[in-house]
GROMACS .gro file of N, CA and C in nm:
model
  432
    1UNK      N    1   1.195  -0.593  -0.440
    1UNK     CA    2   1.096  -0.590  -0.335
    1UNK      C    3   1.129  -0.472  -0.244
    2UNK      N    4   1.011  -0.398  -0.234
    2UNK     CA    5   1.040  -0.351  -0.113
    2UNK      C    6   0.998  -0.298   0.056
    3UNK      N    7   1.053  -0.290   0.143
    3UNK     CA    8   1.006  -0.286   0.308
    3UNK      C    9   1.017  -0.177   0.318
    4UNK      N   10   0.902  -0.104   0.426
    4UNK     CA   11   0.903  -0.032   0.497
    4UNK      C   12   0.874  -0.057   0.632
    5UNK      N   13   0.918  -0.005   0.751
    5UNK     CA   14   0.884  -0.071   0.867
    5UNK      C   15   0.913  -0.185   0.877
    6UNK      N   16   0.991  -0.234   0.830
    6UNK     CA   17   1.009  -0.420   0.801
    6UNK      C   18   0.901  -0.465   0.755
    7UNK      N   19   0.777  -0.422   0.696
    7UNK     CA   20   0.659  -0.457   0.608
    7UNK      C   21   0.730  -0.480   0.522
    8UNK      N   22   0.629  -0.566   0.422
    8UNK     CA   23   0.654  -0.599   0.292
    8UNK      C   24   0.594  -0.442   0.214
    9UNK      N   25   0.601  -0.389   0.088
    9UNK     CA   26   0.540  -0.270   0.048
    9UNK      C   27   0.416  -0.342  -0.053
   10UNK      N   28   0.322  -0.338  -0.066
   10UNK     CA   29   0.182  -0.388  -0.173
   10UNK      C   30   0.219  -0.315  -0.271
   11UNK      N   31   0.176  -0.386  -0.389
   11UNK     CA   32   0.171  -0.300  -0.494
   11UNK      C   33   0.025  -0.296  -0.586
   12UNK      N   34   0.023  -0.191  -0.581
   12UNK     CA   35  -0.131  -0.147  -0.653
   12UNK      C   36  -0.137   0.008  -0.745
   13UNK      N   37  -0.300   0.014  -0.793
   13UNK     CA   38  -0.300   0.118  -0.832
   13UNK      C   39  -0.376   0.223  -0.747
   14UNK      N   40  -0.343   0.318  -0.732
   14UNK     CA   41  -0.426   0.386  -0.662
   14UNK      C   42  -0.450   0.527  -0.731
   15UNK      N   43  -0.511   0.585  -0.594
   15UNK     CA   44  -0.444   0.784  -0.634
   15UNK      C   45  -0.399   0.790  -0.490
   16UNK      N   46  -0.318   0.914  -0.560
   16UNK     CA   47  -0.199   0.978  -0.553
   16UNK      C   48  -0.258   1.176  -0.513
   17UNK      N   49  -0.231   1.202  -0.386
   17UNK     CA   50  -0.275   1.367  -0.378
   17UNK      C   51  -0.075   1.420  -0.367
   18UNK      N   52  -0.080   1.523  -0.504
   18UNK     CA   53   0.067   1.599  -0.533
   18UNK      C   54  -0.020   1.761  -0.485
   19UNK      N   55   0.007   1.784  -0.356
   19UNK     CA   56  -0.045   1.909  -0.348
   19UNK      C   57  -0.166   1.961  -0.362
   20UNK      N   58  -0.214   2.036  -0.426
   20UNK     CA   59  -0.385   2.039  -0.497
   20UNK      C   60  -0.404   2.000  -0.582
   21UNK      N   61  -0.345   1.901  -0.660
   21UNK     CA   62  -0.361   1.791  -0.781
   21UNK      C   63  -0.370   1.629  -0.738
   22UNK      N   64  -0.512   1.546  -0.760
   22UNK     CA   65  -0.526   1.441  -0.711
   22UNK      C   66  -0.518   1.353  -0.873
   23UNK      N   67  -0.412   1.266  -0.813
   23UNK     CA   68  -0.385   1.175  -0.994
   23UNK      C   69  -0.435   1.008  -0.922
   24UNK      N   70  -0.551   0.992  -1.007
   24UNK     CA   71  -0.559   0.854  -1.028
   24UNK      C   72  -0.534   0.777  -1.072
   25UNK      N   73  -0.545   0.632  -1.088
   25UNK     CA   74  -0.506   0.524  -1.145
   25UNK      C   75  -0.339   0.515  -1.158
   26UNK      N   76  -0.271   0.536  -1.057
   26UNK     CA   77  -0.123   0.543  -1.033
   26UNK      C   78  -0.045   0.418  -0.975
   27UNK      N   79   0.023   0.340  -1.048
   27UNK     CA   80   0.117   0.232  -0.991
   27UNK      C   81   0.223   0.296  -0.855
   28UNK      N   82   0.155   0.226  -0.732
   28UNK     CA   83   0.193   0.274  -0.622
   28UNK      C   84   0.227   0.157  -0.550
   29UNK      N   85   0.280   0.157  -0.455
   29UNK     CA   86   0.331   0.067  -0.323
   29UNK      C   87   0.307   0.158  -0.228
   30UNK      N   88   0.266   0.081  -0.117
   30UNK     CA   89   0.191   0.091  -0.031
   30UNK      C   90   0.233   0.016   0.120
   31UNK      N   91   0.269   0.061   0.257
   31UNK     CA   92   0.286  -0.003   0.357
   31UNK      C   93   0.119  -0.042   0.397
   32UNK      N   94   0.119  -0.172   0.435
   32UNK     CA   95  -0.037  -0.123   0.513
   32UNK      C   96  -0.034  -0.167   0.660
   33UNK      N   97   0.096  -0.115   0.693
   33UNK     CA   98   0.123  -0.140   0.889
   33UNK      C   99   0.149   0.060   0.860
   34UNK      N  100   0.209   0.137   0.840
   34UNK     CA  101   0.244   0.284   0.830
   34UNK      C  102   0.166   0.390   0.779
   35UNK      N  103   0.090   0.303   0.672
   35UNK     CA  104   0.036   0.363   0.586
   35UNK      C  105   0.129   0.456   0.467
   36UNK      N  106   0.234   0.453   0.449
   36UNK     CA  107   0.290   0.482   0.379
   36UNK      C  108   0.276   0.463   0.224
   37UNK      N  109   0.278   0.583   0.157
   37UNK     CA  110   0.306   0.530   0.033
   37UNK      C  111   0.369   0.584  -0.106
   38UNK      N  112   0.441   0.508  -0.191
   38UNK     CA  113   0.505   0.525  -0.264
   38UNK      C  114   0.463   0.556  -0.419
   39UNK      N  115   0.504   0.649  -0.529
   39UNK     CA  116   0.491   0.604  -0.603
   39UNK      C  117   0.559   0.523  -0.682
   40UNK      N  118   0.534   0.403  -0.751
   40UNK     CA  119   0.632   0.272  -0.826
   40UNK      C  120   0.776   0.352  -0.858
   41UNK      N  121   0.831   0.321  -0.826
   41UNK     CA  122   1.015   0.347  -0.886
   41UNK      C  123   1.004   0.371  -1.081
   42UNK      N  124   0.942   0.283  -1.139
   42UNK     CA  125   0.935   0.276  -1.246
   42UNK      C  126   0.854   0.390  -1.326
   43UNK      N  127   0.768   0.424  -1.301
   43UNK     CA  128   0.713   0.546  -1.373
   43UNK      C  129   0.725   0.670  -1.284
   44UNK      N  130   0.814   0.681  -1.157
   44UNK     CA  131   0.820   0.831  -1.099
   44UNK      C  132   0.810   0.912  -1.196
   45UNK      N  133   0.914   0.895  -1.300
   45UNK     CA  134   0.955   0.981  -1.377
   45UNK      C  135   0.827   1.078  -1.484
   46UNK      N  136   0.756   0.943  -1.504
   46UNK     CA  137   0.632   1.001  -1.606
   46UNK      C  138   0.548   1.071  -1.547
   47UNK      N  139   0.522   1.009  -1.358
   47UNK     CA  140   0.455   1.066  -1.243
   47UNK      C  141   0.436   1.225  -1.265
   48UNK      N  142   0.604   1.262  -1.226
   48UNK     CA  143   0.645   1.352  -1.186
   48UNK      C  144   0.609   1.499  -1.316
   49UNK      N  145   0.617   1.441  -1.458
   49UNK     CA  146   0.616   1.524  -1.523
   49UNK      C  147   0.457   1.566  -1.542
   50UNK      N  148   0.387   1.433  -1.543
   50UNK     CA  149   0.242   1.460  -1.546
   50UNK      C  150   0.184   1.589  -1.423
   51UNK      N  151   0.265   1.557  -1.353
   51UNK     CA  152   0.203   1.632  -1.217
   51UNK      C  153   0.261   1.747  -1.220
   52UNK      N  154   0.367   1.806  -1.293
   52UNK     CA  155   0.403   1.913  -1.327
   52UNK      C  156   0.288   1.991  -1.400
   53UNK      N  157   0.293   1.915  -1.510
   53UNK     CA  158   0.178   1.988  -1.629
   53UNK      C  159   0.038   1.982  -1.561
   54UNK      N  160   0.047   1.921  -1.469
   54UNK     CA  161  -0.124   1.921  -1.414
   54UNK      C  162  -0.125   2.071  -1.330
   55UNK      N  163  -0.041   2.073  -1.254
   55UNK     CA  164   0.009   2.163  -1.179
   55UNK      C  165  -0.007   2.317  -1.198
   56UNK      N  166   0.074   2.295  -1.332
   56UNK     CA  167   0.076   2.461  -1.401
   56UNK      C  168  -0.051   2.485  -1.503
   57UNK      N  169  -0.147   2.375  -1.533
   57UNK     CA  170  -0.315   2.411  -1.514
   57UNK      C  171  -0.371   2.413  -1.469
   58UNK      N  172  -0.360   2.395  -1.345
   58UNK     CA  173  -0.428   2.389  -1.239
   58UNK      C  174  -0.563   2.281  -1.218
   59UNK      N  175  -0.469   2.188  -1.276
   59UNK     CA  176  -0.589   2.066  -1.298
   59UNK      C  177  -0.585   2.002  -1.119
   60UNK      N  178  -0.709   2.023  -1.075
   60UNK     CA  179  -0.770   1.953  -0.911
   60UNK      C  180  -0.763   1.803  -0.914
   61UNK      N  181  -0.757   1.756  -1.071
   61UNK     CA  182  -0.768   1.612  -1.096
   61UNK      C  183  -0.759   1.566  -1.229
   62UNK      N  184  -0.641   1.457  -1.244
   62UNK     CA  185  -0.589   1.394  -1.368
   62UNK      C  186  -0.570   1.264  -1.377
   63UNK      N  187  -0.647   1.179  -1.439
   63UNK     CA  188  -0.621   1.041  -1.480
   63UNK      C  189  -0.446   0.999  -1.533
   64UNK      N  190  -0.355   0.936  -1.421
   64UNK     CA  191  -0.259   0.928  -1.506
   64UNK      C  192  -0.252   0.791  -1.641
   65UNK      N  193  -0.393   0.714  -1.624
   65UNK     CA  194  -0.379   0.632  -1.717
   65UNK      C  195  -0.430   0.700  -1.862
   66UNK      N  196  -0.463   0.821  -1.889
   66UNK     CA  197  -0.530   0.890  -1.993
   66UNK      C  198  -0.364   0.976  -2.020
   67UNK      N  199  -0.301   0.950  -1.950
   67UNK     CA  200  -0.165   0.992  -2.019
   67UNK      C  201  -0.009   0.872  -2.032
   68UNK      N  202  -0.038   0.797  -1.942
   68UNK     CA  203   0.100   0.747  -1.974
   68UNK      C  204   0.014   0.549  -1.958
   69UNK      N  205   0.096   0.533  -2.076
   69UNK     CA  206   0.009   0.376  -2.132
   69UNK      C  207   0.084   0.276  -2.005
   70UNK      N  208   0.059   0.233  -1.901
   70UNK     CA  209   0.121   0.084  -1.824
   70UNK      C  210   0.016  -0.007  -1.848
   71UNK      N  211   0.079  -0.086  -1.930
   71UNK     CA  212   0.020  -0.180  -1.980
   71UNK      C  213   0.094  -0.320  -1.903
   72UNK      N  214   0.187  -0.311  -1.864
   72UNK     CA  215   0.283  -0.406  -1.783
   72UNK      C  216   0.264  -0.445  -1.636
   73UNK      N  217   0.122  -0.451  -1.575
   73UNK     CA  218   0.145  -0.436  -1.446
   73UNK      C  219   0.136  -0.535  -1.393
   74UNK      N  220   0.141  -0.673  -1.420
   74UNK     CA  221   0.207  -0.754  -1.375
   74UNK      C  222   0.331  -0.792  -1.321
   75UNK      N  223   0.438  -0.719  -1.458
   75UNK     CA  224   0.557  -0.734  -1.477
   75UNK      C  225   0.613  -0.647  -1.376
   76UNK      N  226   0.525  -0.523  -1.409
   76UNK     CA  227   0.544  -0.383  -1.247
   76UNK      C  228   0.582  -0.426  -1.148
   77UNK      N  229   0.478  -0.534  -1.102
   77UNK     CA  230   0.482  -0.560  -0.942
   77UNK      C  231   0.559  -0.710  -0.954
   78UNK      N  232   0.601  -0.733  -1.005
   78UNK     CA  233   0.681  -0.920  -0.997
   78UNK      C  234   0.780  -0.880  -0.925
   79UNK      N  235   0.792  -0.760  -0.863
   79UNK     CA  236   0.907  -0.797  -0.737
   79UNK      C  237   0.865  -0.697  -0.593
   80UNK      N  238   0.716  -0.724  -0.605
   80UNK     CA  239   0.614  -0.663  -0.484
   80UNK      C  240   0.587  -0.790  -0.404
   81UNK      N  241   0.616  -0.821  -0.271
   81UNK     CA  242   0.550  -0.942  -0.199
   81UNK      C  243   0.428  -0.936  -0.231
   82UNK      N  244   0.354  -0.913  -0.272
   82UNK     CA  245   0.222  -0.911  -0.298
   82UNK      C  246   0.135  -0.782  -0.385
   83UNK      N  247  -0.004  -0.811  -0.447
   83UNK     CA  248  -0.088  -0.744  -0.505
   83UNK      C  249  -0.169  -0.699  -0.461
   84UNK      N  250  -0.219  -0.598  -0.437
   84UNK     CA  251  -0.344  -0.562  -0.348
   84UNK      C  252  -0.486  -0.588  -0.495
   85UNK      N  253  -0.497  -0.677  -0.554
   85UNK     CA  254  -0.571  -0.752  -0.695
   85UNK      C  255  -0.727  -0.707  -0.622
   86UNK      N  256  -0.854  -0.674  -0.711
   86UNK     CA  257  -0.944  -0.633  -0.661
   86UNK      C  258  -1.012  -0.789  -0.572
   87UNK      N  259  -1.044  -0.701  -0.447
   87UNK     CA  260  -1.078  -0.815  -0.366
   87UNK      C  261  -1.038  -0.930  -0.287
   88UNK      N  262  -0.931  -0.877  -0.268
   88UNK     CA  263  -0.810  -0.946  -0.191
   88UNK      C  264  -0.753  -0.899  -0.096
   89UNK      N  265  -0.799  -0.774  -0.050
   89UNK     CA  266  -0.705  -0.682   0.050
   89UNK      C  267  -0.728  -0.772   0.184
   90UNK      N  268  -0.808  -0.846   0.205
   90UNK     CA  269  -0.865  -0.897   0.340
   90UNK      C  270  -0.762  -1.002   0.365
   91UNK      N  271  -0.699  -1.085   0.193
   91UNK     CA  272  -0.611  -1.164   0.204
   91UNK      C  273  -0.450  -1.145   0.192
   92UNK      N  274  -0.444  -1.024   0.180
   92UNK     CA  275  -0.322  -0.930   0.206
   92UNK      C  276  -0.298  -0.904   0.318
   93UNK      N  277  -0.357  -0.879   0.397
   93UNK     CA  278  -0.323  -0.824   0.547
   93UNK      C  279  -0.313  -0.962   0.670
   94UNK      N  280  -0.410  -1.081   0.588
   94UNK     CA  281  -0.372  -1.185   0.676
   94UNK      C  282  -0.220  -1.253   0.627
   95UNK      N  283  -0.235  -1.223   0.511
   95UNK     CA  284  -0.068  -1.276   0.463
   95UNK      C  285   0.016  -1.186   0.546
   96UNK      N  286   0.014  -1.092   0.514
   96UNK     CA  287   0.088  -0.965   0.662
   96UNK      C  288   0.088  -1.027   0.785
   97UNK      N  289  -0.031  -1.059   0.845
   97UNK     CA  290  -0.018  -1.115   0.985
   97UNK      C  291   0.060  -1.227   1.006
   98UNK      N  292   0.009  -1.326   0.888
   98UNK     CA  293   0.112  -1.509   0.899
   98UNK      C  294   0.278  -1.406   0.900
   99UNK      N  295   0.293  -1.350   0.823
   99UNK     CA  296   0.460  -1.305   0.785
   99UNK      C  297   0.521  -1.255   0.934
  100UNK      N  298   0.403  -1.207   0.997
  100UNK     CA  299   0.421  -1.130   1.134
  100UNK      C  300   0.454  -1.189   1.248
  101UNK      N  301   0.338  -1.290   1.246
  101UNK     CA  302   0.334  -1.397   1.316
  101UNK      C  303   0.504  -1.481   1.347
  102UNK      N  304   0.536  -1.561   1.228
  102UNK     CA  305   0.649  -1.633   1.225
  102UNK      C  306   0.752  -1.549   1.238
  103UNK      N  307   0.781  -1.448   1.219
  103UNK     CA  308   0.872  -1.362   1.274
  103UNK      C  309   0.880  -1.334   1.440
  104UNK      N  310   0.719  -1.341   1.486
  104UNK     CA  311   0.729  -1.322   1.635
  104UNK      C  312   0.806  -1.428   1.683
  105UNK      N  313   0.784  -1.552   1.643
  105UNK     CA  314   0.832  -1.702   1.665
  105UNK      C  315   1.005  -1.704   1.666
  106UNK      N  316   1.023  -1.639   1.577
  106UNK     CA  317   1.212  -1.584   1.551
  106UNK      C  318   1.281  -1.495   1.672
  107UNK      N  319   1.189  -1.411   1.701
  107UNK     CA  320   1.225  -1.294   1.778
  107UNK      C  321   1.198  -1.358   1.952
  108UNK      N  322   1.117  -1.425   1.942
  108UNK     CA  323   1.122  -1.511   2.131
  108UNK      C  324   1.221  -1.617   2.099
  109UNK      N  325   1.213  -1.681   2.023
  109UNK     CA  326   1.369  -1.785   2.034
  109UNK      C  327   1.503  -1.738   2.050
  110UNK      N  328   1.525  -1.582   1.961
  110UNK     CA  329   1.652  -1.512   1.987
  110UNK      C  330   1.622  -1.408   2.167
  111UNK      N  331   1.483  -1.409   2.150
  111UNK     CA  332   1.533  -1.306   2.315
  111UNK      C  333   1.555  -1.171   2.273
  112UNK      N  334   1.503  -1.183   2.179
  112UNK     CA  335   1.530  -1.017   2.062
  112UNK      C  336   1.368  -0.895   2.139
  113UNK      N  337   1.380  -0.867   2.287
  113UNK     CA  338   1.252  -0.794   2.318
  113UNK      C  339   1.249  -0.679   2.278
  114UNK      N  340   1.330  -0.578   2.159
  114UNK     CA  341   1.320  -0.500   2.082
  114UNK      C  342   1.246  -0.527   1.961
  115UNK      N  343   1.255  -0.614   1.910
  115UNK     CA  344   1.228  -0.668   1.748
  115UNK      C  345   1.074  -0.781   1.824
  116UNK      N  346   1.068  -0.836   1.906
  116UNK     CA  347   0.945  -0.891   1.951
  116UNK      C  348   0.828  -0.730   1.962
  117UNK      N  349   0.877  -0.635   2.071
  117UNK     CA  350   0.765  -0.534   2.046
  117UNK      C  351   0.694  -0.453   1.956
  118UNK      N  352   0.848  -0.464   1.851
  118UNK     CA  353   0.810  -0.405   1.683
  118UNK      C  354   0.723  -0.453   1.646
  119UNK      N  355   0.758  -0.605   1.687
  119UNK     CA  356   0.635  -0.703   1.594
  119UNK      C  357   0.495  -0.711   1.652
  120UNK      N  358   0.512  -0.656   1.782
  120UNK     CA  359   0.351  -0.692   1.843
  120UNK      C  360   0.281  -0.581   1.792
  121UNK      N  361   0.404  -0.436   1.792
  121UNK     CA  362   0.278  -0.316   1.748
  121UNK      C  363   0.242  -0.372   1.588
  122UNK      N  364   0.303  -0.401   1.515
  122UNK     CA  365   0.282  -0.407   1.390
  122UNK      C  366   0.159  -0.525   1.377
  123UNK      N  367   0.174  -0.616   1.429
  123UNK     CA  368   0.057  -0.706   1.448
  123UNK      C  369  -0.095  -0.668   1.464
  124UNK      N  370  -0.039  -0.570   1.562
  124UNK     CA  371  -0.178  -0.483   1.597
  124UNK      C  372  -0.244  -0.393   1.513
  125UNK      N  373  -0.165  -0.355   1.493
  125UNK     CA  374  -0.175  -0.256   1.389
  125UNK      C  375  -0.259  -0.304   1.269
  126UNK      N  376  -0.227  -0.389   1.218
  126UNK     CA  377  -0.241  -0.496   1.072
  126UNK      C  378  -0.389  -0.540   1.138
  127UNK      N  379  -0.434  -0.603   1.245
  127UNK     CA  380  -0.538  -0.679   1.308
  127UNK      C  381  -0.645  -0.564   1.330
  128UNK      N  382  -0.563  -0.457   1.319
  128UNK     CA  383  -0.688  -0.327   1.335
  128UNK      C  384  -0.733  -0.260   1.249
  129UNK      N  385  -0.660  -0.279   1.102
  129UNK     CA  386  -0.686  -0.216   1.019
  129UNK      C  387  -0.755  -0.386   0.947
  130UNK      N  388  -0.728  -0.499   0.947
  130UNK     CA  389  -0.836  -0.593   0.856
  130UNK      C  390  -0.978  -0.596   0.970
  131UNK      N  391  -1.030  -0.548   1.044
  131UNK     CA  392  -1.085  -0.531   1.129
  131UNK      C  393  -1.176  -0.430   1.073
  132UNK      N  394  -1.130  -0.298   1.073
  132UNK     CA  395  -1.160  -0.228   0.995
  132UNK      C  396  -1.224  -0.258   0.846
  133UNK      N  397  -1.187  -0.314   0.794
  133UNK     CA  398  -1.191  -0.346   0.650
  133UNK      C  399  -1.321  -0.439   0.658
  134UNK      N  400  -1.333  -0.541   0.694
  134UNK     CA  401  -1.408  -0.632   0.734
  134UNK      C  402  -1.548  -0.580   0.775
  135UNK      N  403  -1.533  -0.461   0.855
  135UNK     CA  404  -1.606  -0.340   0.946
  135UNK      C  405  -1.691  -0.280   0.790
  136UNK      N  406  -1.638  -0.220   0.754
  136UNK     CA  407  -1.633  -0.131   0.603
  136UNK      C  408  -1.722  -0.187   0.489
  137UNK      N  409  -1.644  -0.334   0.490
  137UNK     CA  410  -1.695  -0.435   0.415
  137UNK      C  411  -1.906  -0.512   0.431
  138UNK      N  412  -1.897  -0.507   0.549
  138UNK     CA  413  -2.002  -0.561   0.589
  138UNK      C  414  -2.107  -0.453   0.581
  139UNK      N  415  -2.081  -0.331   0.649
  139UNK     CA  416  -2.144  -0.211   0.578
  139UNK      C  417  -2.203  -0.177   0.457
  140UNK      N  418  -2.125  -0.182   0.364
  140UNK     CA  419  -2.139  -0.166   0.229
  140UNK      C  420  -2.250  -0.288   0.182
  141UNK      N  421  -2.204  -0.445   0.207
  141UNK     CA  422  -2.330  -0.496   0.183
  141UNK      C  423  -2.469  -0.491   0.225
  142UNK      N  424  -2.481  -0.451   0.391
  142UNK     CA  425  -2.577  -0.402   0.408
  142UNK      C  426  -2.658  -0.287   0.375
  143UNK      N  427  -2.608  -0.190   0.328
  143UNK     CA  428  -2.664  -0.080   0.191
  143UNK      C  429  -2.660  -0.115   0.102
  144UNK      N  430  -2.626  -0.230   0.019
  144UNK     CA  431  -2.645  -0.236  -0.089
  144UNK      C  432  -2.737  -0.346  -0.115
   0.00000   0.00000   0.00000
């Protein structure tokens, strides 16, 4: 598993911008209090070479699933606190908040007002971005 910011990291697929080469469909982790993000530990390696060769063609854009087979992505993320699974992000970020939450509960019982303010920005943070989403969300059905 892994934290950033004391977040849990999501694991998903996304894209990925390496410079002037944008690679899609990439096993990534993801903060969604920092926005940070990673590519998976497990295929850097294939990442890295793909994005080389994309690089020195000057490819603007490369499918990394049209080159390297992950067929495992379950198994990928079985040590991600969570999946960002299509249509669930709304229930990702409230799982973020409960995790946030009970930690605030830890941090006023210890008197910890360093690790309590961490947690309020991060709270906020998380409450502004499913906010957002929700925002985004409702949009989209109304155009469509």
């Amino acid at each position: 598993m892994s934290f950033c910011c004391g977040a849990g990291m999501i694991g998903s697929i996304g894209s990925v911008r390496h410079y002037k080469t944008l690679v899609h469909n990439v096993p990534i982790m993801f903060c969604p209090v920092c926005d940070r993000i990673e590519v998976h530990p497990s295929i850097e390696g294939e990442y890295e070479i793909l994005v080389e060769y994309a690089q020195g063609d000057r490819a603007p854009e490369v499918d990394f699933a049209d080159f390297v087979s992950v067929d495992n992505t379950s198994e990928l993320f079985e040590n991600c606190s969570m999946t960002d699974e299509a249509g669930s992000f709304a229930e990702v970020l409230k799982h973020q908040i409960d995790i946030s939450l009970d930690l605030l509960g830890v941090a006023k019982e210890l008197n910890d007002d360093d690790w309590r303010e961490a947690l309020m920005l991060r709270l906020k943070r998380l409450s502004d971005r499913l906010k957002q989403y929700n925002r985004r969300k409702e949009m989209s059905k109304r155009s469509a």
